[in-house]
Coordinates of C-alpha atoms in Angstrom, one line a residue:
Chain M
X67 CA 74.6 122.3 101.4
X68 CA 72.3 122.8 104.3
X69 CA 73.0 126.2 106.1
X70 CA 73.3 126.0 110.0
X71 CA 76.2 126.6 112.4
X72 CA 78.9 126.6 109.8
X73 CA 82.2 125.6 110.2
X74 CA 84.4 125.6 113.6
X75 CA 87.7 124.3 114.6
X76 CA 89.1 123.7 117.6
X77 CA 92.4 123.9 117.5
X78 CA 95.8 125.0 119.5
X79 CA 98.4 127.5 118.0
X80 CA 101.3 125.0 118.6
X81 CA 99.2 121.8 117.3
X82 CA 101.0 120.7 114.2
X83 CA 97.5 118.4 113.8
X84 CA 95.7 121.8 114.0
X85 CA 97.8 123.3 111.6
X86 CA 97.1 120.9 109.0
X87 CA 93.4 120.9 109.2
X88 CA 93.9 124.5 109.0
X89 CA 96.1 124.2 106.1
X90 CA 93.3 122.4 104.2
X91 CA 90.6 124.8 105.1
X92 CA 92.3 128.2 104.1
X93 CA 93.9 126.2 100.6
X94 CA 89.9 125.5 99.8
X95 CA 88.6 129.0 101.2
X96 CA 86.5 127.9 103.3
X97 CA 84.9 130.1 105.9
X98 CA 85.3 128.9 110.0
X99 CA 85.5 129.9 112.9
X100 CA 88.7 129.4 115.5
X101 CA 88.1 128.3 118.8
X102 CA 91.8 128.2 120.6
X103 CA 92.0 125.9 123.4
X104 CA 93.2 127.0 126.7
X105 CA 95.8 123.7 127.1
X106 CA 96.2 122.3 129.5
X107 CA 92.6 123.2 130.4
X108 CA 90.8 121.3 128.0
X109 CA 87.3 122.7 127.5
X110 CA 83.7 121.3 128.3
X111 CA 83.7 121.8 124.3
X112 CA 86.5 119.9 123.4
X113 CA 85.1 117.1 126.0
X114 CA 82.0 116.7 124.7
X115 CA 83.0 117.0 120.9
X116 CA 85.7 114.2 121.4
X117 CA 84.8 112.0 124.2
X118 CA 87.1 109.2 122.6
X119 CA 90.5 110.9 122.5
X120 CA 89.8 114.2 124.0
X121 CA 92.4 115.4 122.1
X122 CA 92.2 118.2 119.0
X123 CA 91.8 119.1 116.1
X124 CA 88.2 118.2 116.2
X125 CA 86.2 120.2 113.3
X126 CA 82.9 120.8 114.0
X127 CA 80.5 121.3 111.1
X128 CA 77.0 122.4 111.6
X129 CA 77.3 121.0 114.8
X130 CA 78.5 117.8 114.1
X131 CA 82.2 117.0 115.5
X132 CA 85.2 115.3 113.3
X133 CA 87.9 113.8 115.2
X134 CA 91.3 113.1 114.2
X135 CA 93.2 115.7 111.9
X136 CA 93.7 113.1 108.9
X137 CA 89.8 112.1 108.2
X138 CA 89.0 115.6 108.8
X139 CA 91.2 116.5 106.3
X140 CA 89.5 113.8 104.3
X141 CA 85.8 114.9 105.2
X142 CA 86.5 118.4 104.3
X143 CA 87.8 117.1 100.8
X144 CA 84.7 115.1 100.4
X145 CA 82.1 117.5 101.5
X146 CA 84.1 121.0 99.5
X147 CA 85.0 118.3 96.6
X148 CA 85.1 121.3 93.9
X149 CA 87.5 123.8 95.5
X150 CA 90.9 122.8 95.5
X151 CA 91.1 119.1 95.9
X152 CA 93.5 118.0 98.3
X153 CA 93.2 114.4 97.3
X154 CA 93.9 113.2 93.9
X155 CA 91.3 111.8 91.9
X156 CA 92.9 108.4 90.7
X157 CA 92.9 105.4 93.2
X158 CA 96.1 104.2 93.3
X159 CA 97.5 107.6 93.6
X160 CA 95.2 108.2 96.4
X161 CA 95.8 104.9 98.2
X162 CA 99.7 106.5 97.7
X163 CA 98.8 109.7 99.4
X164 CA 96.9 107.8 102.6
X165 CA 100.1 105.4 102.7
X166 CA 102.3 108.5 102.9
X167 CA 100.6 110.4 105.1
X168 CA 99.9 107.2 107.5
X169 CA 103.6 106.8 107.1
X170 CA 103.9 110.5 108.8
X171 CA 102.5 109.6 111.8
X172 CA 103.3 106.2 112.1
X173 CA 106.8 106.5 111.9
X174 CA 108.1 110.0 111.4
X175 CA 106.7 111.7 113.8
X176 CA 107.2 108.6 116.9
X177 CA 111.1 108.8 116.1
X178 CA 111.4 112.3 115.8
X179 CA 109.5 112.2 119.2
X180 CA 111.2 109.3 120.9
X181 CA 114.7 111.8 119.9
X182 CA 113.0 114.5 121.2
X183 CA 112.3 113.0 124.8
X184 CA 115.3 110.4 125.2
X185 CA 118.9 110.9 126.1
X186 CA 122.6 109.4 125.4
X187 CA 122.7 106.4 123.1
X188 CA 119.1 105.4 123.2
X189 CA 118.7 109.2 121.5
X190 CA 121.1 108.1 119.1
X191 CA 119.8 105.3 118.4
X192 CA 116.2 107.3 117.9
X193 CA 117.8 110.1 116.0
X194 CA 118.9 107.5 113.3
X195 CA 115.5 106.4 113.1
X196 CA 114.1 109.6 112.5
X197 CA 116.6 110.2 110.0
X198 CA 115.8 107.3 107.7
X199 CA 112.4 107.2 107.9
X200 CA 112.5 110.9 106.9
X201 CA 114.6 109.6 103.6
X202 CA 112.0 107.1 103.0
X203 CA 109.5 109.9 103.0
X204 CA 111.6 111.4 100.5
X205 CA 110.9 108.9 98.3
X206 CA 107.2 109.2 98.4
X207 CA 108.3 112.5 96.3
X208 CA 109.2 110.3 93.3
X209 CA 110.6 113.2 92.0
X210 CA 108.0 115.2 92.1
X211 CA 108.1 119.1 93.4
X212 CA 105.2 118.2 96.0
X213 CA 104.0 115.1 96.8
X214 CA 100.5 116.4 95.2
X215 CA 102.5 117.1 92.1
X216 CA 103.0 120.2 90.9
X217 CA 100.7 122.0 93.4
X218 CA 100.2 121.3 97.4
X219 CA 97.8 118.4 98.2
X220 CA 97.3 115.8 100.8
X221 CA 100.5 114.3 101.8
X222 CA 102.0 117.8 101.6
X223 CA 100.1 119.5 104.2
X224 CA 100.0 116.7 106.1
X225 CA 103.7 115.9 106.2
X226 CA 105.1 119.5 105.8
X227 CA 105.1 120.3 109.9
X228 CA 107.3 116.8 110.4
X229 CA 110.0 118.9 108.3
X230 CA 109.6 122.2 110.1
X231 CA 109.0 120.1 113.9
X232 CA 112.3 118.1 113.0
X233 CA 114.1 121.3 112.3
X234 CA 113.4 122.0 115.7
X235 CA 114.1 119.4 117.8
X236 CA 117.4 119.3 116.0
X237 CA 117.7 122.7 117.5
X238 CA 116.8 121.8 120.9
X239 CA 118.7 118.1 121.0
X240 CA 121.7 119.5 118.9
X241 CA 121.2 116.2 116.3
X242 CA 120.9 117.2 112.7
X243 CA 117.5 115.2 111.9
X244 CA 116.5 117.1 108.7
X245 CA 120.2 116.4 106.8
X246 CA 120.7 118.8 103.4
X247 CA 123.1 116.4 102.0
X248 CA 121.3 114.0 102.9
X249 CA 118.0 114.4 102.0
X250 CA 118.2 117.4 99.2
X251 CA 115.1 116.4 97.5
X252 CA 112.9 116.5 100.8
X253 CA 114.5 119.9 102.4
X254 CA 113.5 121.3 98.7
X255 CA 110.3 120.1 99.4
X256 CA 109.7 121.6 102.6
X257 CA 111.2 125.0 101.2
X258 CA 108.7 124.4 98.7
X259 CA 105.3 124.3 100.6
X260 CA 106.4 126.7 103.3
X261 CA 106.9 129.2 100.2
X262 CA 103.2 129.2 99.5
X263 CA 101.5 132.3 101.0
X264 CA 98.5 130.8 102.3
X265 CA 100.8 128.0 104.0
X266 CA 103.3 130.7 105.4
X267 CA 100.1 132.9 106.8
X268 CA 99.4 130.3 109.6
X269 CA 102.3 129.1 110.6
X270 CA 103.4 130.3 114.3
X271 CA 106.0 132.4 114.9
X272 CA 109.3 130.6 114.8
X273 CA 110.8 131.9 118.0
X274 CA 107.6 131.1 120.4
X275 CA 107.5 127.5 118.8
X276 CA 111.2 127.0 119.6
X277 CA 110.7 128.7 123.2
X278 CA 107.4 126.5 123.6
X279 CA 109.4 123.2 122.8
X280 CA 112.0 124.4 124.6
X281 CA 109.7 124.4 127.6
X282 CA 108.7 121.0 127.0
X283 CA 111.9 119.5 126.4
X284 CA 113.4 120.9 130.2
X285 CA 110.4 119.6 132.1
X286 CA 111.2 116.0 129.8
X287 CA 114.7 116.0 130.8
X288 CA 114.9 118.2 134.0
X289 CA 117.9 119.7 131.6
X290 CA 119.0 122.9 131.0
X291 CA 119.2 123.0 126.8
X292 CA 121.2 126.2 125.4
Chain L
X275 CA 91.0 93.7 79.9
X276 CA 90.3 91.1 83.2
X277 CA 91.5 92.1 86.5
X278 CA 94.7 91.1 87.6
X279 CA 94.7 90.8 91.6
X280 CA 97.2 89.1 94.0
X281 CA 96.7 89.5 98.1
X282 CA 100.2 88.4 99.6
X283 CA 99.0 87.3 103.0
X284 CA 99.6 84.5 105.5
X285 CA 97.2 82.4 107.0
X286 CA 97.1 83.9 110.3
X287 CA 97.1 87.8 109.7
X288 CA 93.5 89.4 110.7
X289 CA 94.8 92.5 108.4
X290 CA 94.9 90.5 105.0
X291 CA 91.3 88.4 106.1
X292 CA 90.1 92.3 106.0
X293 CA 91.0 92.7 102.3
X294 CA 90.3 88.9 101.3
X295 CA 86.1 89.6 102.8
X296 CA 86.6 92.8 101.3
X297 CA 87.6 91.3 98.0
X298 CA 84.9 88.7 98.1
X299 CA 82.1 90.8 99.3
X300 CA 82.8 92.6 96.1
X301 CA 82.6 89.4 94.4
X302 CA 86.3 89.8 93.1
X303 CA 88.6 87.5 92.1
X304 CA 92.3 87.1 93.3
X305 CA 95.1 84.9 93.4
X306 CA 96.7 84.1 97.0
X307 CA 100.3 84.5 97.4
X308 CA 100.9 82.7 101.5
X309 CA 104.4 84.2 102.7
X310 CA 106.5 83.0 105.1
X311 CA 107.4 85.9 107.1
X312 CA 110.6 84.3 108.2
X313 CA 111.9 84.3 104.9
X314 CA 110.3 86.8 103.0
X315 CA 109.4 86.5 99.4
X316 CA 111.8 89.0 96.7
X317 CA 108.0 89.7 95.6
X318 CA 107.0 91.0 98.7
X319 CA 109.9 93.0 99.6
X320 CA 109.9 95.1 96.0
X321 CA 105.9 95.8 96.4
X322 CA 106.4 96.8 100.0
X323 CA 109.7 98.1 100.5
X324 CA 108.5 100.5 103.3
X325 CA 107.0 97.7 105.7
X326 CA 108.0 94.7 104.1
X327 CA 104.6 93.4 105.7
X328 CA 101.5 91.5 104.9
X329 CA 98.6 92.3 103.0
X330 CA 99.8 93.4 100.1
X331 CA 97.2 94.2 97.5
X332 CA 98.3 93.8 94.3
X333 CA 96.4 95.3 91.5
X334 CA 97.8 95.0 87.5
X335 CA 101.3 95.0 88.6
X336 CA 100.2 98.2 91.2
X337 CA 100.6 97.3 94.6
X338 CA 99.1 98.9 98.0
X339 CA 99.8 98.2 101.3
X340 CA 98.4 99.1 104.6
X341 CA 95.0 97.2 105.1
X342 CA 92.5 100.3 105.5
X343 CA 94.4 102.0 103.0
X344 CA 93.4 98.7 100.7
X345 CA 90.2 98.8 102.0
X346 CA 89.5 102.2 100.8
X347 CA 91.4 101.6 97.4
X348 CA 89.2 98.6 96.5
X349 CA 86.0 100.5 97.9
X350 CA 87.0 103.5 95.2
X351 CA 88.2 100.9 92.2
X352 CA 84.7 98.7 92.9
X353 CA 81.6 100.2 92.9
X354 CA 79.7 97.2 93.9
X355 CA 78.4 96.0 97.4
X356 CA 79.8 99.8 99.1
X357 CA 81.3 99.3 102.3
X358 CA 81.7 103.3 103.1
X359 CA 78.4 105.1 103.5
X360 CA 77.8 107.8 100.9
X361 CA 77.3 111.0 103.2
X362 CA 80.9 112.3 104.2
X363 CA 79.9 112.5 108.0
X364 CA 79.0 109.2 108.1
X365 CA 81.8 107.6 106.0
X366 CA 84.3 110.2 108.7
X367 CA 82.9 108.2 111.5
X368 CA 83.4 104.8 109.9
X369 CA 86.9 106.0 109.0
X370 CA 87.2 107.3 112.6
X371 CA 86.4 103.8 114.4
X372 CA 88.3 101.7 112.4
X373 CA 91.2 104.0 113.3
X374 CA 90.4 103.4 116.7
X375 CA 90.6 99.6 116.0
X376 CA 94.1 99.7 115.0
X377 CA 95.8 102.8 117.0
X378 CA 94.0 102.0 120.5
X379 CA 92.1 98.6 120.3
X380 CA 94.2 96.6 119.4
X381 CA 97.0 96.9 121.4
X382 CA 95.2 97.2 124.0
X383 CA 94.1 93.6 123.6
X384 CA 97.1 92.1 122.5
X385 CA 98.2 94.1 126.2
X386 CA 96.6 91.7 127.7
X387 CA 97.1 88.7 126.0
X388 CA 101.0 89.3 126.6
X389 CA 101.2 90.5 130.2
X390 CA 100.6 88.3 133.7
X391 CA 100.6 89.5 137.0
X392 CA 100.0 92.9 138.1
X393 CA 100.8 94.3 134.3
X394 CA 98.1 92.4 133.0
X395 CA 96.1 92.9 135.8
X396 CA 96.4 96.9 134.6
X397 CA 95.9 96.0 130.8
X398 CA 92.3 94.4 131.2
X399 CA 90.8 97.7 132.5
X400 CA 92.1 99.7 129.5
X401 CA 90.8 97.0 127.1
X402 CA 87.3 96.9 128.6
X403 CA 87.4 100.4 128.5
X404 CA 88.2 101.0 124.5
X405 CA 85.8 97.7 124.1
X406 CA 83.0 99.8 126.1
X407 CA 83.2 102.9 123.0
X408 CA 82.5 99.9 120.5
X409 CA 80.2 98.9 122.2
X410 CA 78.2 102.2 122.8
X411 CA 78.8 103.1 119.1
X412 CA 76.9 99.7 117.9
X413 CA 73.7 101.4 119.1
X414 CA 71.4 98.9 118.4
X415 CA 72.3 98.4 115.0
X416 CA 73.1 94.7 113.7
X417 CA 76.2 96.0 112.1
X418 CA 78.4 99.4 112.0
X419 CA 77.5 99.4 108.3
X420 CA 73.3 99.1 108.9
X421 CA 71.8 96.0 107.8
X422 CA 75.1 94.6 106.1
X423 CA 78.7 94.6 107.1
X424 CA 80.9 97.5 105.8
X425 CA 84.3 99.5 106.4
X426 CA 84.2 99.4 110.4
X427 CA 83.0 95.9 111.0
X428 CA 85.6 94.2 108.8
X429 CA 88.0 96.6 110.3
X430 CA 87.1 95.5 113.8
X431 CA 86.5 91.8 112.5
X432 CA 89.5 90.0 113.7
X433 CA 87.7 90.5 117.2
X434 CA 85.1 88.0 116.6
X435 CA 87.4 85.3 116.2
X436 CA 90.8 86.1 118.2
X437 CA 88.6 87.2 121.3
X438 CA 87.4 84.4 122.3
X439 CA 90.8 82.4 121.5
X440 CA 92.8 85.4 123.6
X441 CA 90.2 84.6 126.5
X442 CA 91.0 81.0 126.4
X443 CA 94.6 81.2 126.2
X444 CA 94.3 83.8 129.2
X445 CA 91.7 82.4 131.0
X446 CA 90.3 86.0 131.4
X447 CA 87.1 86.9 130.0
X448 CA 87.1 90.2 128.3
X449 CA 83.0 90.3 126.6
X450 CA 80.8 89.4 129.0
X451 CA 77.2 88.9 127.4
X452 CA 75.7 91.2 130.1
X453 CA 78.4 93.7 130.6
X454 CA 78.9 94.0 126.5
X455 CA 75.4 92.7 125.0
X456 CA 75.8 94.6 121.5
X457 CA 79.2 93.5 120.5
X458 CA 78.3 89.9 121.9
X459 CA 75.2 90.3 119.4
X460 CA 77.5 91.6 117.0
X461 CA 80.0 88.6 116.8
X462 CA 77.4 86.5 116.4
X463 CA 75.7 88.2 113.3
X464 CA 79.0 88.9 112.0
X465 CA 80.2 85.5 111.8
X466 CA 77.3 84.3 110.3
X467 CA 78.1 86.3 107.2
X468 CA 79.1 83.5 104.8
X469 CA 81.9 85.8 103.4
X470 CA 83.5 85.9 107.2
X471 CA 82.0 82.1 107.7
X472 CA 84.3 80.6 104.6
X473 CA 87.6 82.2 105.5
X474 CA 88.3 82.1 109.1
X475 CA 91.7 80.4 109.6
X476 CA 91.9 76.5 111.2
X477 CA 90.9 77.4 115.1
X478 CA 93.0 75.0 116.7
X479 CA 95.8 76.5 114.6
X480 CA 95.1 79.7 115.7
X481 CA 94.8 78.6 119.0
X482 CA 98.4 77.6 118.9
X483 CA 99.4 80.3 117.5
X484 CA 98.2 82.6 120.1
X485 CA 99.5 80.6 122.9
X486 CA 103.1 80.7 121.4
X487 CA 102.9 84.6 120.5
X488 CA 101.7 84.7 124.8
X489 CA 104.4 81.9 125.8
X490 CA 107.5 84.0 123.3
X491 CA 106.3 87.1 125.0
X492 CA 106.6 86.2 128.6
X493 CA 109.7 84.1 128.5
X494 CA 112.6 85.5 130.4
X495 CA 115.2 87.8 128.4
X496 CA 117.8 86.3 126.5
X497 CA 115.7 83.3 125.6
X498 CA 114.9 83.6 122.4

């Protein structure tokens, strides 16, 4: 591997996107460097490193930028292939771990999203949404402690915030999105991967994500939430 | 033991042409299922319970769903003819634009083929705009993939064929030879492929099909 600038990441300490990229770094132990960005000031950096989206995560390795927090995931998989792979090695299992995590974003996280920012019956309506496609992710489990198997991979660290980011706006909407009863197999999921030390170390704190959201979700609605 | 493959597909979806030039460019053989997504197929709905959509891969009774996940399940399962690039930063960057394709591209094209009036008026800005990055990204090369097509020019494909049928159904011209001279280069090289050549759908059909998904999508509510 050609030595140069190493490995940064630009990321934000209430990205769940960032979180997952840094998820994958730490579970490999792999060296970088932090760069937290100042939002909503995005910088020159950040700019110039994703002119496309301008958005983060964006990993930049030996000065070469990698946008969106799924392939860098992947990239970092490919490139640190021997250390922990996140990806399993069989192809239909893997094409199961893209669907999943595809599935995460795709429908996940826009319902728990649309719940998050809509009001009334159109919430409701959302909120039910949310709800099953968080079941159907269960399924993706097939049983299985983690969706990696029996240790963290892919799908788990890329689905785990959904369960902890549901949780919340739960809290802040007052809907029960992430259901015990209703999806056991998931919540023991989530327990599951937020047991793991390196997966606990960089989560942030509980109270100033809930505040932060908070935030968000008054200048949404104009609301006062309890 | 032979490979057993099925695509479940319809004849107008751009997402399952993706995994049939795929499939072909491989040199793989595959039965066709056509569904008619007004009345699904049993079939379909067990192998994608999820979406219940088209394509639907299936491999030895396996099936996988999503078109660029397919894409990058046949790529690992067949060596032959690679559509990814080998070095990881490369292969992130093919993954990246066809990403790009699907989560800001497209819609921003179909944006315009839907809209009239001031709306549209709004929508053919934005899809200059993510047509202007494609463009910049070609860079002189004949294809995304170097010399032969690969993983971001069948995932931006489709564009060769329903761009010129969404400008003639709108009357508004969205790649101007001047203004985008790469992709216009591009479209032409890439439909000369014989692989893309054999397996476009029946124009005029498309045609149709375009102007009805435009005429559904403007009528007044409550219509339909």
């Amino acid at each position: 591997m050609a030595a140069g600038e190493g490995v940064k990441l630009i990321g934000y300490w209430a990205s769940p996107y960032a979180l997952r990229v840094e998820w994958a770094l730490k579970l490999k132990g792999i060296e970088y460097e932090y760069i937290e960005e100042d939002l909503p000031n995005k910088s020159a950096l950040l700019l110039q490193c994703n002119p496309v989206y301008k958005k983060l995560p964006v990993l930049i390795h030996d000065g070469k930028p990698v946008a969106e927090s799924l392939l860098i995931i992947e990239y970092v998989d490919e490139v640190w292939k021997e250390k922990y792979p996140l990806l399993p090695r069989d192809p239909g299992e893997r094409a199961k771990a893209r669907f999943w995590a595809k599935f995460t974003d795709e429908k996940c996280v826009p319902a728990v999203m649309a719940t998050f920012t809509s009001q009334g019956e159109e919430q409701e309506k959302h909120a039910k949404e949310a709800q099953e496609n968080l079941k159907t992710l269960e399924s993706g489990l097939e049983g299985k402690p983690f969706f990696g198997g029996e240790t963290i991979g892919f799908v788990d660290i890329s689905a785990a915030w959904i369960g902890i980011w549901a949780k919340i706006v739960g809290e802040i909407v007052n809907i029960k999105l992430v259901d015990e009863e209703k999806m056991p197999l998931l919540c023991a999921w989530l327990q599951g991967v937020l047991e793991n030390p390196i997966i606990k170390d960089c989560l942030p704190p509980g109270e100033k994500l809930l505040e932060h959201n908070r935030g968000f979700h008054r200048m949404l609605t104009g609301a006062a939430s309890t | 033991m032979a490979d057993d493959l099925k695509v479940f597909r319809t004849w107008s979806s751009p997402f399952a042409l993706r995994i049939i030039w795929a499939l072909q460019l491989k040199g793989l053989e595959y039965e066709t299922i056509f569904e008619d997504l007004s009345q699904k197929s049993p079939l379909l709905l067990q192998y994608n319970p999820t979406y219940k959509k088209v394509p639907v891969l299936v491999h030895n009774g396996k099936p996988i769903s999503e078109s660029l996940v397919i894409l990058e399940y046949i790529e690992e399962t067949w060596n032959q003819n690679p559509l990814l690039p080998e070095d990881p930063y490369e292969r992130a960057k093919a993954r990246f634009w066809a990403k790009f394709v699907d989560e800001k591209l497209l819609q921003s094209v179909i944006d315009v083929l839907v809209t009239e009036g001031n709306k549209q008026e709004e929508a053919v800005p934005r899809a200059k705009e993510n047509l202007k990055y494609i463009e910049e990204e070609l860079k002189g090369n004949k294809f995304f993939g170097g010399a032969t097509i690969g993983f971001t020019d069948i995932a931006l494909g489709w564009t060769a064929r329903w761009l010129p049928i969404i400008e003639e159904v709108t009357g508004i011209k969205l790649i101007e030879a001047d203004t985008f001279p790469r992709i216009s280069e591009w479209m032409q090289n890439f439909c000369d492929v014989p692989v893309i050549k054999a397996n476009w759908p029946p124009y005029d059909k498309m045609v149709t099909k375009v102007q009805g998904t435009r005429e559904k999508c403007l009528a007044p509510k409550g219509t339909n």
